[in-house]
C-alpha cells in the first residue's frame, strides 16, 4: 500500500506501519502522528529515538521493558501516546509493530 | 564417564530424557534429570478442570513412570546453576558436574507482578486457571456461581498456550448455555494485544467466533492494577472494566532458579538461539520448551517439535559438528470452541495459521482454522497421545518437526 506524505511516496502495510525504515523522516513521523491526533513535543521525540535505538539493537519491545527502561514510566508512555502506546509509538517511529511473542 | 544433566522433568525435560537415552549409553554417558516434584501434570487439562470436564485424576501421574530406565532421577530442589563452573548446586549443598546441560524448567504464573491481583478477592472473585490450585478453586466457584459479569483476561504476553484464554471464554459460553443461565452471564475477553490473537489471519477467524458467541472483546488493555474494593481492572491509560468474576492469566515468568543464577532476562527466560536452541552465552547449555526466550509459542507441541531437533543438535555438539539451524517455531494447537467442537491451528515463525487440512493435504481428517467435531475429538484424544506417545519421545506419525506447507495457502509474515 502506498501513501503520499509531503509529496513523498511511502510504502506501508495494511495497519499503516512503514515497510522500509529508510523512507522515514521527521515529516513522515509528524504526518503519522497527526493521523493519531498527536502533536509531537520534544519529549515525544526522545521516546521515538529510544524506540528506534532499541529496534536497531534488536531488543524486543514490550510495555514492561519500557516501564523498566528508566527512559519513561508506563503512565507517561500512555500520556504521550494514548490508548495503545506501544503500537502507536512504533508506528510513528517507523519501526515494525512489536511481535510481543505468540 | 560424561554427564548430561536435564533440569526439570515436565513435558520438555521428560521428552529429552526419552530421546537421549537411545543415543547416549553407559558407560560413556550418564544422563540425570533433576526435579523436586512428585507429580507430572498434563497441563493442557487445567483448561477443562473448572468446567468439570476433567477431574484431577485425569491429569495427574507420577514423574517416575515417564523417566526411562537408565536415566537417573534426582528429586531435589535446585539451588543454583553455576554455568562458568559447569555445575549444578542442589539445595542440600551437593554439586553435580555436567558436560552438557539442558534447561527445561518451564514457566509459571506470577500474579504478584500486578498490583492488587493477589488482594482480598484472590480466589474469591479473582481466579487463575494456569495453576492446578487455581483451576480447582475456580471449579468450585463455577459450580455455585449465579451469574453476572465474567471477565476473561490476559495480563501480558508471552504466556503459556496463548490460545487457552480464548478457549476458556468459548467453553464458558458453552458451560453456561448447558446450565440454562447464559442470559445471566455477560462474558468479556480482555487482551493486551490489538485483537483476539497475535497472528492476523487467525484473529479474523477467532473474532468472528467471539462475535457469534456473544463474547465482547476489549483489546489493547495493559493492566495496571486490580481494584478489589470496586471489583474493577484498571489499565495504565485509566480504562476501567468491571467484573463480578475475573478469570485472569497473570504474567508468566521463567523459574526463579534462572533469575537466582543470573542467567535470565527480565522475565527469567534464558536467552537462546531460536534455530539451534543453544543458550546464547554458553555453548554446552541448551534450552528447551517454556524456559527459553525464543519467539515461539510456549506450548507442549512446540517443546515436542523442538525435542526432535535438539536431540540431533546435542549429538552434533558431542561429535564437534556444526549445529543444524532447523527449528522454525512450529506450533500446532487445538482450540476448543465449545459445544463439542474445536479448531486446529498450525503455524511457525514465518507462516501464519491458515485454512487447510491436517496432517494430510486435501484429506485431513482434521481441518485447519475451521470449527469441527473431528477437531474436538482430536483434542480429547490428545491427552492419550500425550501420556502414551509424546512424553516417551516417540515420533508422531505424519507430523514433522518443521512445518509442512503442502495443501495450504500460506501468506508469508514479512515483518517481525
Coordinates of C-alpha atoms in Angstrom, one line a residue:
Chain A
X1 CA 0.0 0.0 0.0
X2 CA 1.4 3.4 -1.0
X3 CA 0.8 6.6 0.8
X4 CA 1.9 10.1 -0.1
X5 CA 3.3 12.2 2.7
X6 CA 4.6 15.7 1.9
X7 CA 4.8 14.7 -1.8
X8 CA 7.0 11.7 -0.9
X9 CA 5.8 8.2 -1.6
X10 CA 5.8 5.9 1.4
X11 CA 5.0 2.2 1.5
X12 CA 3.0 1.0 4.5
X13 CA 1.3 -2.3 5.4
X14 CA -2.4 -2.6 6.0
X15 CA -2.1 -1.4 9.6
X16 CA -0.2 1.7 8.5
X17 CA 3.3 0.6 9.6
X18 CA 6.2 1.6 7.3
X19 CA 7.7 -1.3 5.4
X20 CA 11.1 0.4 4.8
X21 CA 12.7 2.5 7.6
X22 CA 14.8 4.3 5.0
X23 CA 11.6 6.1 3.9
X24 CA 11.2 7.5 7.4
X25 CA 12.0 11.1 8.3
X26 CA 10.6 13.6 10.8
X27 CA 7.9 14.9 8.4
X28 CA 6.7 11.3 8.0
X29 CA 6.6 10.9 11.7
X30 CA 4.6 14.1 12.1
X31 CA 2.1 13.1 9.5
X32 CA 1.5 9.7 11.0
X33 CA 1.3 11.3 14.5
X34 CA -1.3 13.8 13.1
X35 CA -3.5 10.8 11.9
X36 CA -3.4 9.6 15.5
X37 CA -4.2 13.1 16.7
X38 CA -0.9 13.5 18.4
X39 CA 1.3 16.6 18.2
X40 CA 4.9 15.7 18.7
X41 CA 6.7 17.5 21.5
X42 CA 10.5 17.3 22.3
X43 CA 9.6 14.6 24.9
X44 CA 7.8 12.5 22.2
X45 CA 11.0 12.7 20.0
X46 CA 13.1 11.5 22.8
X47 CA 10.9 8.4 23.2
X48 CA 10.7 7.8 19.5
X49 CA 14.5 7.9 19.3
X50 CA 14.8 5.5 22.2
X51 CA 12.4 3.1 20.4
X52 CA 14.4 3.3 17.2
X53 CA 17.7 2.6 19.0
X54 CA 16.2 -0.4 20.8
X55 CA 14.9 -1.7 17.5
X56 CA 18.3 -1.2 15.8
X57 CA 20.0 -3.3 18.6
X58 CA 17.3 -6.0 18.1
X59 CA 15.8 -5.7 21.6
X60 CA 12.2 -6.9 21.6
X61 CA 10.0 -4.1 22.7
X62 CA 7.3 -4.6 25.3
X63 CA 5.3 -2.3 27.6
X64 CA 7.0 -4.0 30.6
X65 CA 10.5 -3.3 29.2
X66 CA 9.7 0.3 28.5
X67 CA 8.4 0.7 32.1
X68 CA 11.8 -0.6 33.3
X69 CA 13.9 1.3 30.8
X70 CA 14.5 4.3 33.0
X71 CA 13.6 6.5 30.0
X72 CA 10.0 6.9 31.0
X73 CA 7.4 5.1 33.0
X74 CA 4.3 3.4 31.6
X75 CA 2.0 6.2 32.9
X76 CA 3.9 8.8 30.9
X77 CA 4.0 6.5 27.9
X78 CA 0.2 6.4 27.9
X79 CA 0.0 10.2 28.3
X80 CA 2.3 10.7 25.3
X81 CA 0.7 8.1 23.1
X82 CA -2.8 7.4 24.5
X83 CA -4.8 4.1 24.1
X84 CA -2.3 1.7 22.6
X85 CA 1.1 3.4 23.2
X86 CA 3.4 0.7 22.0
X87 CA 1.5 0.3 18.8
X88 CA 1.1 4.0 18.1
X89 CA 4.7 4.9 19.1
X90 CA 6.3 2.3 17.0
X91 CA 4.1 3.2 14.0
X92 CA 5.2 6.9 14.3
X93 CA 8.9 5.8 14.8
X94 CA 8.7 4.0 11.5
X95 CA 9.7 0.6 13.0
X96 CA 7.7 -2.7 12.8
X97 CA 4.8 -3.4 15.2
X98 CA 6.3 -5.4 18.1
X99 CA 5.5 -9.1 17.7
X100 CA 5.1 -9.3 21.5
X101 CA 5.6 -13.0 21.1
X102 CA 2.9 -15.5 20.3
Chain B
X1 CA 32.1 -41.1 32.1
X2 CA 30.5 -37.9 30.9
X3 CA 27.4 -36.3 32.4
X4 CA 24.4 -34.9 30.7
X5 CA 22.1 -33.2 33.1
X6 CA 18.5 -32.1 32.4
X7 CA 16.8 -29.6 34.8
X8 CA 13.1 -30.1 35.0
X9 CA 11.0 -33.3 34.5
X10 CA 8.0 -31.6 32.9
X11 CA 6.9 -32.1 29.3
X12 CA 10.1 -30.9 27.7
X13 CA 12.6 -32.4 30.1
X14 CA 10.9 -35.8 30.1
X15 CA 10.8 -35.9 26.3
X16 CA 14.5 -35.2 26.1
X17 CA 15.4 -37.9 28.6
X18 CA 13.4 -40.4 26.5
X19 CA 15.1 -39.2 23.3
X20 CA 18.6 -39.1 24.6
X21 CA 18.7 -42.5 26.4
X22 CA 18.5 -44.1 22.9
X23 CA 21.7 -42.4 21.9
X24 CA 23.9 -41.7 24.9
X25 CA 24.7 -45.1 26.6
X26 CA 26.6 -46.2 29.7
X27 CA 29.5 -46.4 30.4
X28 CA 30.4 -43.4 28.2
X29 CA 27.4 -41.3 29.2
X30 CA 25.3 -40.8 32.3
X31 CA 22.0 -38.9 32.0
X32 CA 20.5 -37.3 35.1
X33 CA 17.2 -35.4 35.4
X34 CA 16.5 -33.2 38.4
X35 CA 13.1 -32.1 39.6
X36 CA 11.8 -31.7 43.2
X37 CA 8.2 -32.5 42.3
X38 CA 6.4 -35.9 42.7
X39 CA 3.7 -35.4 40.1
X40 CA 3.6 -34.8 36.4
X41 CA 0.6 -32.8 35.4
X42 CA -1.0 -32.8 32.0
X43 CA -1.1 -29.0 31.9
X44 CA -3.5 -28.6 28.9
X45 CA -6.0 -30.4 31.2
X46 CA -6.1 -27.4 33.5
X47 CA -8.4 -25.7 31.0
X48 CA -11.1 -28.4 31.5
X49 CA -10.9 -28.7 35.3
X50 CA -13.0 -25.6 36.0
X51 CA -15.9 -26.9 33.9
X52 CA -15.9 -30.4 35.5
X53 CA -14.9 -31.9 32.1
X54 CA -11.8 -33.4 33.6
X55 CA -11.2 -34.3 37.2
X56 CA -7.8 -34.2 38.9
X57 CA -7.2 -37.9 38.4
X58 CA -7.4 -37.5 34.6
X59 CA -4.4 -35.1 34.5
X60 CA -2.0 -36.3 37.3
X61 CA 0.5 -39.1 37.1
X62 CA 3.9 -39.6 38.8
X63 CA 7.1 -38.2 37.4
X64 CA 8.8 -41.6 37.7
X65 CA 6.6 -43.5 35.3
X66 CA 7.8 -41.4 32.4
X67 CA 11.5 -41.4 33.2
X68 CA 13.2 -44.2 31.2
X69 CA 15.3 -46.9 32.7
X70 CA 18.9 -45.9 32.7
X71 CA 18.2 -42.2 33.4
X72 CA 19.0 -41.1 37.0
X73 CA 16.1 -39.2 38.6
X74 CA 17.2 -36.8 41.3
X75 CA 14.3 -35.5 43.3
X76 CA 15.7 -32.4 44.9
X77 CA 15.3 -28.7 44.8
X78 CA 18.0 -27.0 42.7
X79 CA 19.7 -24.1 44.4
X80 CA 21.9 -22.7 41.6
X81 CA 23.2 -23.2 38.1
X82 CA 26.9 -22.3 38.0
X83 CA 27.4 -22.1 34.3
X84 CA 31.1 -21.0 34.4
X85 CA 32.0 -24.0 36.6
X86 CA 29.7 -26.4 34.6
X87 CA 28.0 -27.2 37.9
X88 CA 24.6 -27.6 39.4
X89 CA 24.2 -26.9 43.2
X90 CA 21.4 -28.8 44.8
X91 CA 19.5 -27.4 47.9
X92 CA 21.4 -29.9 50.2
X93 CA 24.7 -28.5 49.1
X94 CA 25.7 -31.3 46.7
X95 CA 27.4 -30.1 43.5
X96 CA 26.8 -32.0 40.3
X97 CA 29.2 -31.6 37.4
X98 CA 27.9 -31.6 33.9
X99 CA 29.4 -31.8 30.4
X100 CA 26.1 -30.8 28.7
X101 CA 23.2 -29.1 30.4
X102 CA 19.6 -29.0 29.2
X103 CA 17.4 -26.4 30.9
X104 CA 13.7 -27.3 30.8
X105 CA 12.5 -25.6 34.0
X106 CA 9.4 -24.2 32.3
X107 CA 7.3 -21.1 33.1
X108 CA 4.7 -20.3 35.7
X109 CA 2.3 -17.7 36.8
X110 CA 3.5 -14.6 38.7
X111 CA 0.3 -12.9 40.0
X112 CA 2.5 -10.8 42.4
X113 CA 3.7 -8.8 39.3
X114 CA 0.3 -7.0 39.2
X115 CA -0.8 -4.7 42.0
X116 CA -3.9 -6.0 43.7
X117 CA -4.1 -9.3 41.8
X118 CA -3.5 -11.3 44.9
X119 CA -5.6 -9.0 47.1
X120 CA -8.7 -9.7 49.2
X121 CA -10.6 -11.1 46.2
X122 CA -8.0 -13.6 45.2
X123 CA -9.7 -17.0 44.8
X124 CA -13.0 -15.3 45.9
X125 CA -13.8 -13.4 42.7
X126 CA -10.4 -13.3 41.1
X127 CA -9.1 -16.6 39.8
X128 CA -6.4 -18.1 37.5
X129 CA -6.7 -21.4 35.7
X130 CA -3.0 -21.8 34.8
X131 CA -2.1 -23.5 38.1
X132 CA -3.7 -26.7 39.5
X133 CA -4.9 -25.0 42.7
X134 CA -6.3 -22.0 40.7
X135 CA -8.2 -24.3 38.3
X136 CA -9.7 -26.3 41.2
X137 CA -10.7 -23.2 43.2
X138 CA -12.4 -21.8 40.0
X139 CA -14.2 -25.1 39.5
X140 CA -15.7 -24.8 43.0
X141 CA -16.7 -21.2 42.3
X142 CA -18.3 -22.0 39.0
X143 CA -20.4 -24.9 40.5
X144 CA -22.3 -22.4 42.5
X145 CA -21.9 -19.0 40.7
X146 CA -25.2 -17.4 39.9
X147 CA -24.0 -15.2 37.1
X148 CA -23.0 -11.6 36.4
X149 CA -20.1 -10.1 34.6
X150 CA -17.4 -12.6 33.8
X151 CA -14.1 -11.1 32.6
X152 CA -11.5 -13.4 30.9
X153 CA -8.2 -11.5 31.0
X154 CA -4.6 -11.8 29.8
X155 CA -2.1 -9.7 31.8
X156 CA 0.8 -9.5 29.4
X157 CA 2.5 -11.6 26.7
X158 CA 4.2 -14.1 26.4
X159 CA 2.0 -16.7 28.2
X160 CA 1.9 -20.5 28.0
X161 CA -0.6 -21.7 25.5
X162 CA -1.7 -18.3 24.1
X163 CA -5.0 -19.8 22.9
X164 CA -6.1 -21.1 26.3
X165 CA -7.8 -17.9 27.5
X166 CA -9.8 -17.8 24.3
X167 CA -10.7 -21.5 24.7
X168 CA -11.7 -20.7 28.3
X169 CA -14.1 -18.0 27.1
X170 CA -15.6 -20.4 24.5
X171 CA -16.0 -23.2 27.0
X172 CA -17.6 -20.8 29.5
X173 CA -20.2 -19.8 26.9
X174 CA -21.0 -23.4 26.3
X175 CA -21.0 -24.2 30.0
X176 CA -23.5 -21.5 30.9
X177 CA -25.7 -22.5 28.0
X178 CA -25.9 -26.0 29.3
X179 CA -26.7 -24.7 32.7
X180 CA -29.5 -22.6 31.1
X181 CA -28.0 -19.4 32.6
X182 CA -26.2 -17.9 29.6
X183 CA -28.6 -15.0 29.7
X184 CA -27.4 -14.3 33.2
X185 CA -23.8 -14.0 32.2
X186 CA -22.0 -11.3 30.3
X187 CA -18.6 -12.5 29.0
X188 CA -15.9 -10.0 28.1
X189 CA -12.5 -11.0 26.7
X190 CA -9.8 -8.6 27.7
X191 CA -6.4 -8.7 26.0
X192 CA -3.2 -6.6 25.8
X193 CA -3.0 -7.4 22.1
X194 CA -4.8 -5.4 19.5
X195 CA -7.0 -8.4 18.6
X196 CA -8.0 -11.9 19.7
X197 CA -4.7 -13.4 18.6
X198 CA -1.2 -12.4 17.6
X199 CA -1.5 -13.5 14.0
X200 CA -3.9 -11.6 11.8
X201 CA -5.5 -14.5 9.9
X202 CA -6.3 -16.5 13.0
X203 CA -7.5 -13.3 14.7
X204 CA -10.2 -12.8 12.0
X205 CA -11.5 -16.3 12.4
X206 CA -11.4 -16.1 16.2
X207 CA -13.0 -12.7 16.4
X208 CA -15.8 -14.0 14.3
X209 CA -16.4 -16.8 16.7
X210 CA -16.3 -14.4 19.7
X211 CA -19.0 -12.4 18.0
X212 CA -21.1 -15.4 17.2
X213 CA -21.0 -16.5 20.9
X214 CA -21.8 -13.0 22.1
X215 CA -18.5 -12.5 23.8
X216 CA -17.3 -8.9 23.9
X217 CA -13.7 -8.2 23.2
X218 CA -11.7 -5.3 24.8
X219 CA -8.2 -5.1 23.2
X220 CA -5.0 -3.1 23.8
X221 CA -5.6 -3.3 27.6
X222 CA -2.4 -3.2 29.6
X223 CA -3.5 -3.7 33.2
X224 CA -2.0 -1.6 35.9
X225 CA -3.9 -2.9 38.9
X226 CA -6.9 -4.8 40.2
X227 CA -9.2 -2.7 42.3
X228 CA -10.5 -5.3 44.8
X229 CA -12.9 -3.0 46.6
X230 CA -14.8 -1.9 43.5
X231 CA -14.1 -5.1 41.5
X232 CA -12.5 -3.5 38.5
X233 CA -9.4 -3.9 36.5
X234 CA -7.8 -0.7 35.5
X235 CA -5.2 -0.1 32.8
X236 CA -2.3 2.4 32.6
X237 CA -4.4 4.7 30.4
X238 CA -7.2 4.8 33.1
X239 CA -9.6 2.5 31.3
X240 CA -11.7 0.5 33.7
X241 CA -13.5 -2.8 33.3
X242 CA -15.9 -4.0 36.0
X243 CA -16.2 -7.7 36.9
X244 CA -18.1 -10.0 39.2
X245 CA -15.8 -12.9 38.3
X246 CA -12.4 -12.2 37.0
X247 CA -10.6 -15.1 35.3
X248 CA -7.1 -13.8 34.7
X249 CA -3.9 -15.2 33.2
X250 CA -1.3 -13.5 35.3
X251 CA 2.2 -12.5 34.0
X252 CA 4.1 -15.7 33.1
X253 CA 7.8 -16.0 34.2
X254 CA 10.5 -18.5 33.9
X255 CA 11.7 -20.3 37.0
X256 CA 13.2 -18.3 39.9
X257 CA 16.3 -20.6 39.6
X258 CA 17.1 -18.9 36.3
X259 CA 16.9 -15.5 38.0
X260 CA 18.9 -16.6 41.0
X261 CA 21.6 -18.0 38.7
X262 CA 21.8 -14.7 36.8
X263 CA 21.0 -16.4 33.5
X264 CA 17.7 -14.9 32.6
X265 CA 16.1 -11.8 31.0
X266 CA 13.7 -9.6 32.9
X267 CA 11.1 -12.4 32.9
X268 CA 13.6 -15.1 33.9
X269 CA 13.7 -16.6 30.4
X270 CA 17.1 -17.9 29.2
X271 CA 18.4 -16.1 26.0
X272 CA 18.5 -18.8 23.4
X273 CA 19.3 -19.1 19.7
X274 CA 15.9 -19.6 18.1
X275 CA 17.0 -22.0 15.4
X276 CA 19.5 -24.2 17.2
X277 CA 18.2 -24.0 20.8
X278 CA 21.7 -23.4 22.2
X279 CA 22.0 -20.8 25.0
X280 CA 23.4 -17.6 23.7
X281 CA 26.1 -17.3 26.4
X282 CA 27.2 -20.9 27.0
X283 CA 27.9 -23.4 24.2
X284 CA 27.3 -26.5 26.3
X285 CA 23.9 -25.4 27.6
X286 CA 20.7 -26.0 25.6
X287 CA 17.2 -24.7 26.4
X288 CA 14.0 -26.4 25.7
X289 CA 10.3 -25.6 26.0
X290 CA 8.9 -22.7 28.0
X291 CA 12.2 -21.8 29.7
X292 CA 13.7 -20.1 26.7
X293 CA 13.2 -16.7 25.3
X294 CA 12.7 -17.8 21.7
X295 CA 9.7 -16.1 19.9
X296 CA 7.7 -19.3 19.6
X297 CA 4.6 -20.3 21.5
X298 CA 5.1 -21.6 25.0
X299 CA 3.3 -24.9 24.4
X300 CA 3.8 -28.6 24.6
X301 CA 3.6 -29.0 20.9
X302 CA 6.5 -26.6 20.5
X303 CA 8.6 -28.5 23.0
X304 CA 7.8 -31.7 21.2
X305 CA 9.0 -30.3 17.8
X306 CA 12.0 -28.8 19.5
X307 CA 13.0 -32.0 21.2
X308 CA 13.4 -33.8 17.9
X309 CA 15.7 -31.1 16.6
X310 CA 17.5 -30.6 19.9
X311 CA 18.3 -34.4 20.0
X312 CA 20.1 -34.0 16.7
X313 CA 21.9 -30.9 17.8
X314 CA 23.2 -32.5 21.1
X315 CA 24.6 -35.3 19.1
X316 CA 26.2 -32.8 16.7
X317 CA 27.7 -30.9 19.6
X318 CA 29.1 -34.1 21.1
X319 CA 30.7 -35.0 17.8
X320 CA 32.0 -31.5 17.4
X321 CA 29.9 -30.9 14.2
X322 CA 28.1 -27.7 13.4
X323 CA 24.6 -27.4 14.8
X324 CA 21.7 -27.5 12.5
X325 CA 19.7 -24.3 12.4
X326 CA 16.5 -26.0 11.8
X327 CA 13.9 -25.1 14.4
X328 CA 11.3 -23.0 12.6
X329 CA 9.0 -22.2 15.6
X330 CA 6.5 -24.9 14.6
X331 CA 3.4 -24.9 16.8
X332 CA 0.2 -26.9 16.4
X333 CA -2.7 -26.3 18.7
X334 CA -6.3 -27.4 19.0
X335 CA -8.6 -24.6 20.1
X336 CA -11.7 -25.7 21.9
X337 CA -14.6 -23.6 20.7
X338 CA -17.3 -25.2 22.9
X339 CA -20.3 -27.4 22.2
X340 CA -18.1 -30.3 21.2
X341 CA -16.2 -28.5 18.5
X342 CA -12.7 -27.3 18.1
X343 CA -10.4 -25.5 15.6
X344 CA -6.8 -26.6 14.8
X345 CA -4.0 -24.1 14.0
X346 CA -0.6 -24.9 12.6
X347 CA 2.0 -22.1 12.3
X348 CA 5.6 -21.1 12.8
X349 CA 8.0 -18.1 13.0
X350 CA 7.3 -17.0 9.5
X351 CA 3.9 -18.5 8.5
X352 CA 0.5 -17.7 9.8
X353 CA -2.1 -20.2 10.6
X354 CA -4.4 -20.6 7.6
X355 CA -7.2 -22.8 6.4
X356 CA -6.4 -26.2 5.0
X357 CA -6.4 -29.9 6.2
X358 CA -4.1 -31.7 8.6
X359 CA -2.0 -33.8 8.6
X360 CA -2.7 -34.9 5.0
X361 CA -3.0 -32.2 2.4
X362 CA -6.5 -32.2 0.9
X363 CA -7.7 -35.1 3.1
X364 CA -7.5 -34.2 6.7
X365 CA -9.1 -35.6 8.7
X366 CA -8.6 -32.5 10.7
X367 CA -9.4 -29.1 9.3
X368 CA -7.2 -26.0 10.0
X369 CA -8.9 -22.9 11.3
X370 CA -12.4 -24.3 10.9
X371 CA -14.6 -25.5 13.7
X372 CA -15.4 -29.2 13.5
X373 CA -16.4 -32.1 15.8
X374 CA -13.4 -34.1 14.4
X375 CA -11.0 -31.4 15.7
X376 CA -12.7 -31.7 19.2
X377 CA -12.2 -35.5 19.1
X378 CA -8.6 -34.8 18.2
X379 CA -8.2 -32.5 21.2
X380 CA -9.6 -35.1 23.6
X381 CA -7.5 -37.9 22.0
X382 CA -4.5 -35.7 22.5
X383 CA -4.5 -36.5 26.3
X384 CA -3.9 -40.1 25.5
X385 CA -1.3 -39.2 22.9
X386 CA 0.5 -37.0 25.5
X387 CA 0.8 -39.8 28.1
X388 CA 1.5 -42.6 25.7
X389 CA 3.4 -41.2 22.8
X390 CA 4.6 -37.6 23.3
X391 CA 6.3 -37.9 26.7
X392 CA 8.0 -41.1 25.5
X393 CA 9.7 -39.2 22.7
X394 CA 8.0 -41.3 20.1
X395 CA 7.7 -39.5 16.8
X396 CA 4.1 -38.8 15.9
X397 CA 3.5 -40.3 12.5
X398 CA 2.9 -37.8 9.7
X399 CA 3.6 -34.8 11.8
X400 CA 7.0 -33.4 11.2
X401 CA 9.1 -31.1 13.5
X402 CA 9.3 -28.5 10.8
X403 CA 6.1 -27.3 9.3
X404 CA 4.6 -28.7 6.1
X405 CA 3.4 -26.2 3.6
X406 CA 1.5 -28.6 1.4
X407 CA -2.2 -28.2 0.8
X408 CA -2.5 -24.8 2.3
X409 CA -2.4 -21.3 1.1
X410 CA 0.3 -19.6 3.1
X411 CA 1.0 -16.0 3.3
X412 CA 4.5 -15.2 4.5
X413 CA 4.7 -13.0 7.5
X414 CA 7.1 -10.3 6.3
X415 CA 7.8 -8.3 9.3
X416 CA 9.0 -9.4 12.7

